[in-house]
Amino acid sequence: MLKDKVAVVTGSTSGIGLALAKTYAEQGCHVVINGLGDAADIEEERASIENAFGVKALYSPADMSKGDEIAGMIALAEKEFGSVDILVNNAGIQFVSPVEEFPIDKWNQILAINLSAAFHAIRAAVPGMKARKWGRIINTASAHALVASPFKSAYVSAKHGVAGLTKTVALETAPHGITVNAICPGYVWTPLVEKQIPDTIAARGLTREQVIKDVLLSAQPTKEFVTVEEIAALALYLSGDMAKSITGAIISIDGGWTAA
Ligand code: NAD
């Protein structure tokens, strides 16, 4: 179904994005991976995707805080592969701090990477999708696109913004065979979550176990982390033709968190 389509997944050197890139490759998509990390590790991952799935995989080092580099990534994908059919805006960072102490540079960086990057990539990819009358845009938002948690002012603001961007672009592109949706995971066990544990310990004066049980999973009624495989399966469904009527949706995959 998705064989020979081209999928660009931002922030795919780790966590959810890496699982998404591999899932698209498994379906026969050529993929553009992107993100930070050790050059040798990234090359190993890129080559292993090509070898395991018999598709082409390209690495773009575009910095998701820089609009011109993001546009360059989309242009590179179109030049090398001929199209961008599926765009997953997934790169994201977190920073935890009381609002009055929130570092201004961190605020700007989170808004740039978690929100503006999606705008820049969508802006660059939509013309080609419109011309081909087919496209799938999936934004990795968060339960924090729907509800807040203390000490995450920038992240929650950016993710709420992603929900607004998703709905707006869905309306604009609906007549052109393009769908735009946001996936809103609850807590998924990835490096992003692991990295915020020390800051949460400091901000709230708790132990590591208390942070996991009483802060992270306290909001998640299932009391289980969401898996990257579950998110990849949802993205795959949204990318298929049976999901062509799903657009502008803000879809929770959060173990019941936002039902409360
Ligand atoms: P992660 O830290 O494992 O991966 C983040 C990816 O973004 C990495 O590949 C990293 O290199 C990339 N990245 C960061 N800054 C970048 C930059 N300036 N330029 C290019 N790439 C950059 O985190 P994850 O948990 O897999 O998060 C992926 C997405 O899922 C994020 O948008 C995050 O907000 C969202 N999310 C995660 C969870 C969770 O519990 N893990 C929950 C809800 C939403």
Coordinates of N, CA and C in Angstrom, one line a residue, residues 20-251:
L20 N 9.2 5.0 14.0 CA 8.3 5.4 12.9 C 9.1 5.2 11.6
A21 N 10.3 5.6 11.5 CA 11.1 5.5 10.3 C 11.2 4.0 9.9
K22 N 11.5 3.2 10.9 CA 11.7 1.8 10.6 C 10.4 1.1 10.1
T23 N 9.3 1.6 10.7 CA 8.0 1.0 10.3 C 7.6 1.4 8.9
Y24 N 7.9 2.7 8.5 CA 7.6 3.0 7.1 C 8.5 2.3 6.2
A25 N 9.8 2.1 6.6 CA 10.7 1.4 5.7 C 10.3 -0.1 5.5
E26 N 9.8 -0.6 6.6 CA 9.3 -2.0 6.6 C 8.1 -2.2 5.6
Q27 N 7.4 -1.1 5.4 CA 6.2 -1.1 4.5 C 6.7 -0.8 3.0
G28 N 8.0 -0.6 2.9 CA 8.5 -0.4 1.5 C 8.7 1.1 1.1
C29 N 8.5 2.0 2.1 CA 8.8 3.4 1.9 C 10.3 3.7 1.9
H30 N 10.7 4.6 1.0 CA 12.0 5.2 1.1 C 11.9 6.3 2.2
V31 N 12.9 6.4 3.1 CA 12.8 7.2 4.2 C 13.9 8.2 4.3
V32 N 13.6 9.4 4.8 CA 14.6 10.4 5.2 C 14.6 10.4 6.7
I33 N 15.7 10.1 7.3 CA 15.8 10.2 8.8 C 16.6 11.5 9.1
N34 N 16.3 12.0 10.3 CA 16.8 13.3 10.7 C 17.0 13.3 12.2
G35 N 17.9 14.1 12.7 CA 18.0 14.2 14.1 C 19.5 14.4 14.5
L36 N 19.7 14.5 15.8 CA 21.0 14.7 16.4 C 21.6 13.4 16.8
G37 N 22.9 13.4 17.0 CA 23.5 12.2 17.5 C 24.9 12.0 16.9
D38 N 25.5 10.9 17.4 CA 26.9 10.5 16.9 C 26.8 10.1 15.4
A39 N 27.7 10.7 14.6 CA 27.6 10.5 13.1 C 27.7 9.0 12.8
A40 N 28.6 8.3 13.5 CA 28.9 6.9 13.1 C 27.6 6.1 13.5
D41 N 27.0 6.4 14.6 CA 25.8 5.7 15.1 C 24.7 5.9 14.1
I42 N 24.5 7.2 13.6 CA 23.5 7.5 12.7 C 23.7 6.8 11.4
E43 N 24.9 6.8 10.9 CA 25.2 6.1 9.6 C 24.9 4.6 9.7
E44 N 25.3 4.0 10.9 CA 25.0 2.6 11.1 C 23.5 2.3 11.0
E45 N 22.7 3.2 11.7 CA 21.3 3.0 11.7 C 20.7 3.2 10.3
R46 N 21.2 4.2 9.6 CA 20.7 4.5 8.2 C 21.0 3.2 7.3
A47 N 22.2 2.7 7.4 CA 22.6 1.6 6.5 C 21.8 0.4 6.9
S48 N 21.5 0.2 8.2 CA 20.8 -1.0 8.7 C 19.3 -0.9 8.2
I49 N 18.8 0.3 8.1 CA 17.4 0.4 7.5 C 17.4 0.0 6.1
E50 N 18.4 0.4 5.3 CA 18.5 0.0 3.9 C 18.6 -1.5 3.8
N51 N 19.5 -2.0 4.6 CA 19.8 -3.5 4.4 C 18.6 -4.3 4.9
A52 N 18.0 -3.9 6.0 CA 16.9 -4.7 6.5 C 15.6 -4.7 5.7
F53 N 15.4 -3.6 5.1 CA 14.1 -3.4 4.4 C 14.1 -3.2 2.9
G54 N 15.4 -3.2 2.3 CA 15.5 -3.1 0.9 C 15.0 -1.8 0.3
V55 N 15.1 -0.7 1.1 CA 14.6 0.6 0.6 C 15.8 1.6 0.7
K56 N 15.6 2.8 0.1 CA 16.6 3.8 0.3 C 16.4 4.6 1.5
A57 N 17.4 4.9 2.2 CA 17.3 5.7 3.4 C 18.4 6.8 3.3
L58 N 17.9 8.0 3.6 CA 18.8 9.2 3.5 C 18.8 9.9 4.8
Y59 N 20.0 10.4 5.2 CA 20.0 11.1 6.5 C 20.2 12.6 6.2
S60 N 19.3 13.4 6.8 CA 19.4 14.9 6.7 C 19.8 15.4 8.1
P61 N 20.9 16.1 8.2 CA 21.3 16.7 9.5 C 20.6 18.0 9.8
A62 N 19.5 18.3 9.1 CA 18.9 19.6 9.3 C 18.6 19.9 10.8
D63 N 18.9 21.0 11.3 CA 18.6 21.5 12.6 C 17.1 22.0 12.7
M64 N 16.3 21.3 13.4 CA 14.9 21.6 13.5 C 14.6 23.0 14.1
S65 N 15.6 23.6 14.6 CA 15.4 25.0 15.1 C 15.7 26.1 14.0
K66 N 16.0 25.6 12.8 CA 16.4 26.5 11.7 C 15.5 26.3 10.5
G67 N 14.7 27.3 10.2 CA 13.7 27.2 9.1 C 14.3 26.9 7.8
D68 N 15.5 27.6 7.5 CA 16.1 27.3 6.2 C 16.6 25.9 6.0
E69 N 17.1 25.4 7.1 CA 17.6 24.0 7.1 C 16.5 23.0 6.9
I70 N 15.3 23.3 7.5 CA 14.1 22.4 7.4 C 13.6 22.4 5.9
A71 N 13.6 23.6 5.3 CA 13.2 23.7 3.9 C 14.2 23.0 3.1
G72 N 15.4 23.1 3.4 CA 16.5 22.4 2.7 C 16.3 20.8 2.7
M73 N 15.9 20.3 3.9 CA 15.7 18.9 4.1 C 14.6 18.4 3.1
I74 N 13.5 19.2 3.1 CA 12.4 18.8 2.2 C 12.8 18.8 0.7
A75 N 13.6 19.9 0.4 CA 14.1 20.0 -1.0 C 15.0 18.9 -1.4
L76 N 15.8 18.5 -0.4 CA 16.8 17.4 -0.6 C 16.0 16.1 -0.9
A77 N 15.0 15.8 -0.1 CA 14.2 14.6 -0.2 C 13.5 14.6 -1.6
E78 N 13.0 15.7 -2.0 CA 12.3 15.8 -3.3 C 13.3 15.6 -4.5
K79 N 14.5 16.1 -4.3 CA 15.5 16.0 -5.3 C 16.0 14.5 -5.4
E80 N 16.3 13.9 -4.3 CA 16.8 12.6 -4.3 C 15.8 11.5 -4.6
F81 N 14.6 11.7 -4.0 CA 13.6 10.6 -4.1 C 12.4 11.0 -5.0
G82 N 12.3 12.3 -5.4 CA 11.2 12.7 -6.4 C 10.0 13.2 -5.7
S83 N 9.8 13.0 -4.4 CA 8.6 13.5 -3.7 C 8.8 13.4 -2.2
V84 N 7.9 14.1 -1.5 CA 7.7 13.8 -0.1 C 6.2 13.5 0.0
D85 N 5.9 12.2 0.3 CA 4.5 11.8 0.3 C 4.0 11.8 1.8
I86 N 4.8 11.4 2.7 CA 4.5 11.4 4.1 C 5.4 12.2 4.9
L87 N 4.9 13.1 5.7 CA 5.8 14.0 6.5 C 5.4 13.8 7.9
V88 N 6.3 13.3 8.7 CA 6.0 13.2 10.2 C 6.9 14.2 10.9
N89 N 6.2 15.2 11.5 CA 6.9 16.2 12.3 C 7.0 15.7 13.7
N90 N 8.1 15.2 14.1 CA 8.2 14.4 15.3 C 9.3 14.9 16.3
A91 N 10.3 15.7 15.7 CA 11.4 16.1 16.6 C 10.8 16.9 17.7
G92 N 11.4 16.7 18.9 CA 10.9 17.5 20.1 C 11.9 17.4 21.2
I93 N 11.9 18.5 22.0 CA 12.7 18.5 23.2 C 11.8 18.9 24.4
Q94 N 12.3 18.7 25.6 CA 11.6 19.1 26.8 C 12.5 19.8 27.7
F95 N 11.9 20.7 28.5 CA 12.6 21.3 29.6 C 11.6 21.6 30.7
V96 N 12.1 21.3 32.0 CA 11.1 21.4 33.1 C 11.6 22.4 34.1
S97 N 10.8 23.4 34.4 CA 11.2 24.5 35.3 C 10.0 25.3 35.7
P98 N 10.0 25.8 36.9 CA 8.9 26.8 37.2 C 8.9 28.0 36.2
V99 N 7.8 28.5 35.9 CA 7.7 29.5 34.8 C 8.6 30.7 35.1
E100 N 8.7 31.2 36.4 CA 9.4 32.4 36.7 C 10.9 32.2 36.6
E101 N 11.4 30.9 36.5 CA 12.8 30.6 36.4 C 13.1 30.1 35.0
F102 N 12.1 29.9 34.2 CA 12.2 29.3 32.9 C 13.2 30.0 32.0
P103 N 14.3 29.4 31.6 CA 15.3 30.1 30.8 C 14.7 30.6 29.5
I104 N 15.0 31.8 29.1 CA 14.3 32.4 27.9 C 14.8 31.6 26.7
D105 N 16.1 31.3 26.7 CA 16.6 30.6 25.5 C 16.0 29.2 25.4
K106 N 15.6 28.6 26.5 CA 15.0 27.2 26.4 C 13.5 27.4 25.9
W107 N 12.9 28.5 26.3 CA 11.5 28.7 25.8 C 11.6 28.9 24.3
N108 N 12.5 29.7 23.8 CA 12.6 29.9 22.3 C 13.0 28.7 21.6
Q109 N 13.9 27.9 22.2 CA 14.3 26.6 21.5 C 13.1 25.6 21.4
I110 N 12.4 25.5 22.5 CA 11.3 24.5 22.5 C 10.2 25.0 21.5
L111 N 9.9 26.3 21.5 CA 8.9 26.7 20.5 C 9.4 26.5 19.1
A112 N 10.7 26.7 18.9 CA 11.2 26.5 17.5 C 11.2 25.1 17.1
I113 N 11.7 24.2 17.9 CA 11.8 22.7 17.6 C 10.5 22.0 17.6
N114 N 9.7 22.3 18.7 CA 8.4 21.5 18.9 C 7.2 22.1 18.1
L115 N 7.3 23.4 17.7 CA 6.2 23.9 17.0 C 6.6 24.5 15.6
S116 N 7.5 25.5 15.6 CA 7.8 26.2 14.3 C 8.4 25.2 13.3
A117 N 9.1 24.2 13.7 CA 9.7 23.3 12.8 C 8.6 22.6 11.9
A118 N 7.5 22.3 12.6 CA 6.4 21.6 11.9 C 5.8 22.6 10.8
F119 N 5.7 23.8 11.2 CA 5.3 24.9 10.2 C 6.2 24.9 9.0
H120 N 7.5 25.0 9.3 CA 8.5 25.1 8.1 C 8.4 23.9 7.2
A121 N 8.4 22.7 7.8 CA 8.4 21.5 7.0 C 7.1 21.4 6.2
I122 N 5.9 21.7 6.9 CA 4.7 21.6 6.2 C 4.6 22.6 5.0
R123 N 5.1 23.8 5.3 CA 5.1 24.9 4.3 C 5.9 24.4 3.1
A124 N 7.0 23.7 3.3 CA 7.8 23.3 2.2 C 7.3 22.1 1.5
A125 N 6.6 21.2 2.2 CA 6.2 19.9 1.6 C 4.8 20.0 0.9
V126 N 3.9 20.9 1.4 CA 2.6 20.9 0.8 C 2.5 21.2 -0.7
P127 N 3.3 22.1 -1.3 CA 3.1 22.3 -2.7 C 3.3 21.0 -3.5
G128 N 4.3 20.2 -3.2 CA 4.5 18.9 -3.9 C 3.3 17.9 -3.7
M129 N 2.8 17.9 -2.4 CA 1.7 17.0 -2.1 C 0.4 17.4 -2.9
K130 N 0.2 18.8 -2.9 CA -0.9 19.3 -3.7 C -0.8 18.9 -5.2
A131 N 0.4 19.1 -5.7 CA 0.6 18.8 -7.1 C 0.3 17.3 -7.4
R132 N 0.7 16.4 -6.5 CA 0.5 15.0 -6.7 C -0.9 14.5 -6.2
K133 N -1.7 15.4 -5.6 CA -3.0 15.2 -5.0 C -3.0 14.0 -4.0
W134 N -1.9 13.9 -3.2 CA -1.9 12.9 -2.2 C -0.8 13.3 -1.2
G135 N -1.2 13.2 0.1 CA -0.2 13.5 1.1 C -0.7 13.1 2.5
R136 N 0.3 12.8 3.3 CA -0.1 12.5 4.7 C 0.9 13.3 5.6
I137 N 0.3 14.1 6.5 CA 1.1 14.8 7.4 C 0.7 14.4 8.8
I138 N 1.7 13.9 9.6 CA 1.4 13.5 10.9 C 2.3 14.3 11.9
N139 N 1.7 14.9 12.8 CA 2.4 15.7 13.8 C 2.4 14.9 15.1
T140 N 3.6 14.6 15.6 CA 3.7 14.0 16.9 C 3.5 15.1 18.0
A141 N 2.2 15.2 18.5 CA 2.0 16.2 19.5 C 2.2 15.5 20.9
S142 N 1.2 15.5 21.7 CA 1.3 14.9 23.1 C 0.0 15.1 23.8
A143 N -0.2 14.3 24.8 CA -1.3 14.6 25.7 C -1.2 16.1 26.2
H144 N 0.0 16.6 26.2 CA 0.1 18.0 26.5 C -0.3 19.0 25.4
A145 N -0.9 18.5 24.3 CA -1.6 19.3 23.4 C -3.0 19.6 23.8
L146 N -3.4 18.8 24.8 CA -4.8 18.8 25.3 C -5.0 19.3 26.8
V147 N -4.0 18.9 27.6 CA -4.0 19.2 29.0 C -2.6 19.7 29.4
A148 N -2.5 20.4 30.5 CA -1.2 20.9 31.0 C -0.7 20.1 32.2
S149 N 0.6 20.3 32.4 CA 1.2 19.8 33.7 C 2.1 21.0 34.2
P150 N 2.2 21.1 35.5 CA 3.1 22.2 35.9 C 4.5 22.1 35.5
F151 N 5.2 23.2 35.4 CA 6.7 23.3 35.1 C 7.0 23.0 33.6
K152 N 6.0 22.9 32.8 CA 6.3 22.6 31.4 C 5.6 23.6 30.5
S153 N 5.8 24.9 30.9 CA 5.1 25.9 30.1 C 5.4 26.0 28.7
A154 N 6.7 25.8 28.3 CA 7.0 26.0 26.9 C 6.5 24.7 26.1
Y155 N 6.7 23.6 26.7 CA 6.3 22.3 26.0 C 4.8 22.3 25.8
V156 N 4.1 22.6 26.8 CA 2.6 22.6 26.7 C 2.1 23.6 25.7
S157 N 2.7 24.8 25.8 CA 2.3 25.9 24.8 C 2.6 25.4 23.4
A158 N 3.8 24.8 23.2 CA 4.2 24.4 21.8 C 3.2 23.3 21.3
K159 N 2.9 22.3 22.2 CA 2.1 21.2 21.8 C 0.6 21.6 21.5
H160 N 0.1 22.6 22.3 CA -1.2 23.1 22.0 C -1.2 23.8 20.7
G161 N 0.0 24.5 20.4 CA 0.1 25.1 19.1 C 0.1 24.1 18.0
V162 N 0.7 23.0 18.2 CA 0.8 21.9 17.1 C -0.7 21.5 16.8
A163 N -1.5 21.4 17.8 CA -2.9 21.0 17.6 C -3.6 22.1 16.7
G164 N -3.3 23.3 17.0 CA -3.9 24.4 16.2 C -3.4 24.4 14.7
L165 N -2.1 24.1 14.6 CA -1.5 24.1 13.2 C -2.1 22.9 12.5
T166 N -2.3 21.8 13.2 CA -2.8 20.5 12.5 C -4.2 20.8 12.0
K167 N -5.1 21.4 12.8 CA -6.4 21.6 12.4 C -6.5 22.6 11.2
T168 N -5.7 23.7 11.3 CA -5.7 24.7 10.3 C -5.2 24.2 8.9
V169 N -4.1 23.5 8.9 CA -3.6 23.0 7.7 C -4.5 21.9 7.1
A170 N -5.2 21.1 8.0 CA -6.1 20.1 7.6 C -7.2 20.7 6.7
L171 N -7.7 21.9 7.2 CA -8.8 22.6 6.5 C -8.3 23.0 5.1
E172 N -7.1 23.6 5.1 CA -6.6 24.1 3.9 C -6.3 23.0 2.8
T173 N -5.9 21.9 3.3 CA -5.4 20.9 2.3 C -6.4 19.8 2.0
A174 N -7.5 19.8 2.8 CA -8.5 18.7 2.6 C -9.0 18.5 1.2
P175 N -9.2 19.5 0.4 CA -9.6 19.3 -1.0 C -8.5 18.7 -1.9
H176 N -7.3 18.5 -1.4 CA -6.2 18.1 -2.3 C -5.7 16.7 -2.0
G177 N -6.5 15.9 -1.3 CA -6.1 14.5 -1.1 C -5.0 14.4 0.0
I178 N -4.9 15.4 0.8 CA -3.9 15.5 1.9 C -4.6 15.4 3.3
T179 N -4.1 14.6 4.1 CA -4.7 14.6 5.5 C -3.6 15.1 6.5
V180 N -4.0 15.7 7.5 CA -3.1 16.3 8.5 C -3.7 15.9 9.9
N181 N -2.9 15.2 10.7 CA -3.4 14.7 12.0 C -2.3 14.8 13.0
A182 N -2.8 14.9 14.3 CA -1.8 14.9 15.4 C -2.0 13.7 16.2
I183 N -0.9 13.0 16.5 CA -0.9 11.9 17.4 C -0.5 12.4 18.8
C184 N -1.3 12.1 19.8 CA -1.0 12.7 21.1 C -0.7 11.6 22.1
P185 N 0.5 11.2 22.2 CA 0.9 10.1 23.2 C 0.9 10.6 24.6
G186 N 0.5 9.7 25.5 CA 0.8 9.9 26.9 C 2.3 9.6 27.1
Y187 N 2.7 9.1 28.3 CA 4.1 8.8 28.5 C 4.6 7.6 27.8
V188 N 5.6 7.8 26.9 CA 6.2 6.7 26.2 C 7.6 6.6 26.7
W189 N 8.1 5.4 27.0 CA 9.4 5.2 27.5 C 10.5 5.4 26.4
T190 N 11.1 6.6 26.4 CA 12.1 7.0 25.4 C 13.1 7.8 26.1
P191 N 14.3 8.1 25.4 CA 15.3 9.0 26.0 C 14.7 10.3 26.5
L192 N 13.7 10.9 25.8 CA 13.1 12.2 26.1 C 12.5 12.1 27.6
V193 N 11.9 11.0 27.9 CA 11.3 10.9 29.2 C 12.3 10.6 30.3
E194 N 13.3 9.8 29.9 CA 14.3 9.4 30.8 C 15.1 10.7 31.2
K195 N 15.4 11.6 30.2 CA 16.2 12.8 30.5 C 15.5 13.8 31.4
Q196 N 14.2 13.8 31.5 CA 13.5 14.8 32.3 C 13.3 14.3 33.7
I197 N 13.7 13.1 34.0 CA 13.6 12.6 35.4 C 14.5 13.4 36.4
P198 N 15.8 13.6 36.1 CA 16.6 14.4 37.0 C 16.0 15.8 37.3
D199 N 15.5 16.5 36.2 CA 15.0 17.8 36.4 C 13.7 17.8 37.3
T200 N 12.9 16.8 37.1 CA 11.7 16.7 37.9 C 12.0 16.3 39.3
I201 N 13.0 15.5 39.5 CA 13.5 15.2 40.9 C 13.9 16.6 41.6
A202 N 14.6 17.4 40.8 CA 15.1 18.7 41.4 C 13.9 19.6 41.6
A203 N 13.0 19.7 40.6 CA 11.9 20.7 40.7 C 10.9 20.3 41.8
R204 N 10.7 19.0 42.0 CA 9.7 18.6 42.9 C 10.2 18.0 44.2
G205 N 11.5 17.8 44.3 CA 12.1 17.2 45.5 C 11.7 15.8 45.7
L206 N 11.6 15.0 44.7 CA 11.2 13.6 44.8 C 12.3 12.6 44.5
T207 N 12.1 11.3 44.8 CA 13.0 10.3 44.3 C 12.7 9.9 42.9
R208 N 13.6 9.1 42.3 CA 13.4 8.6 40.9 C 12.1 7.8 40.8
E209 N 12.0 6.9 41.8 CA 10.8 6.0 41.8 C 9.5 6.8 42.0
Q210 N 9.5 7.8 42.8 CA 8.3 8.7 43.0 C 8.0 9.4 41.7
V211 N 9.0 9.9 41.0 CA 8.8 10.6 39.8 C 8.1 9.7 38.8
I212 N 8.6 8.5 38.6 CA 8.0 7.5 37.7 C 6.6 7.2 38.1
K213 N 6.4 6.8 39.3 CA 5.1 6.4 39.8 C 4.1 7.5 40.0
D214 N 4.5 8.5 40.7 CA 3.6 9.5 41.2 C 3.5 10.7 40.3
V215 N 4.5 11.0 39.4 CA 4.4 12.1 38.5 C 4.0 11.6 37.1
L216 N 4.9 10.7 36.5 CA 4.7 10.3 35.1 C 3.5 9.5 35.0
L217 N 3.5 8.3 35.7 CA 2.4 7.4 35.4 C 1.1 7.7 36.3
S218 N 1.2 8.7 37.1 CA 0.0 9.0 38.0 C -1.1 9.5 37.1
A219 N -0.8 10.1 36.0 CA -1.8 10.7 35.1 C -2.4 9.6 34.1
Q220 N -1.7 8.5 34.0 CA -2.0 7.5 33.0 C -2.8 6.3 33.6
P221 N -4.1 6.3 33.5 CA -4.9 5.3 34.2 C -4.4 3.9 34.0
T222 N -3.9 3.5 32.8 CA -3.4 2.2 32.6 C -2.2 1.8 33.4
K223 N -1.5 2.9 33.9 CA -0.3 2.7 34.7 C 0.8 2.0 33.9
E224 N 0.8 2.1 32.6 CA 1.8 1.6 31.8 C 2.2 2.6 30.8
F225 N 3.5 2.6 30.5 CA 4.0 3.4 29.4 C 3.4 3.0 28.1
V226 N 3.1 4.0 27.2 CA 2.8 3.7 25.8 C 4.0 3.2 25.1
T227 N 3.9 2.3 24.1 CA 5.1 1.8 23.5 C 5.3 2.5 22.1
V228 N 6.5 2.6 21.6 CA 6.8 3.2 20.3 C 6.1 2.4 19.2
E229 N 6.0 1.1 19.4 CA 5.3 0.2 18.4 C 3.9 0.6 18.2
E230 N 3.2 0.9 19.4 CA 1.8 1.3 19.3 C 1.6 2.6 18.5
I231 N 2.6 3.5 18.7 CA 2.5 4.8 18.0 C 2.8 4.6 16.5
A232 N 3.7 3.8 16.2 CA 4.1 3.5 14.8 C 2.9 2.9 14.1
A233 N 2.2 2.0 14.8 CA 1.0 1.3 14.2 C -0.1 2.3 13.9
L234 N -0.3 3.3 14.8 CA -1.3 4.3 14.6 C -0.9 5.2 13.4
A235 N 0.4 5.6 13.3 CA 0.9 6.4 12.2 C 0.7 5.7 10.9
L236 N 0.9 4.4 10.9 CA 0.8 3.6 9.7 C -0.7 3.6 9.2
Y237 N -1.6 3.4 10.2 CA -3.0 3.4 9.8 C -3.4 4.8 9.2
L238 N -2.9 5.9 9.9 CA -3.3 7.2 9.4 C -2.7 7.5 8.0
S239 N -1.6 6.7 7.6 CA -1.0 6.9 6.3 C -1.7 6.2 5.2
G240 N -2.5 5.3 5.6 CA -3.2 4.4 4.6 C -4.4 5.0 3.9
D241 N -4.9 4.4 2.9 CA -6.0 5.0 2.2 C -7.3 4.8 3.0
M242 N -7.4 3.8 3.9 CA -8.6 3.7 4.7 C -8.7 4.8 5.7
A243 N -7.7 5.6 5.9 CA -7.8 6.8 6.8 C -7.9 8.1 6.0
K244 N -8.4 8.0 4.8 CA -8.4 9.2 4.0 C -9.4 10.3 4.5
S245 N -10.4 9.8 5.3 CA -11.4 10.7 5.8 C -11.0 11.2 7.2
I246 N -9.9 10.8 7.7 CA -9.5 11.3 9.0 C -8.5 12.4 8.8
T247 N -9.0 13.6 9.1 CA -8.1 14.8 8.9 C -8.5 15.8 9.9
G248 N -7.5 16.5 10.4 CA -7.7 17.6 11.4 C -8.0 17.0 12.8
A249 N -7.6 15.7 12.9 CA -8.0 15.0 14.2 C -6.8 15.1 15.2
I250 N -7.1 15.2 16.4 CA -6.1 15.3 17.5 C -6.4 14.0 18.2
I251 N -5.5 13.0 18.0 CA -5.8 11.6 18.4 C -5.0 11.2 19.6

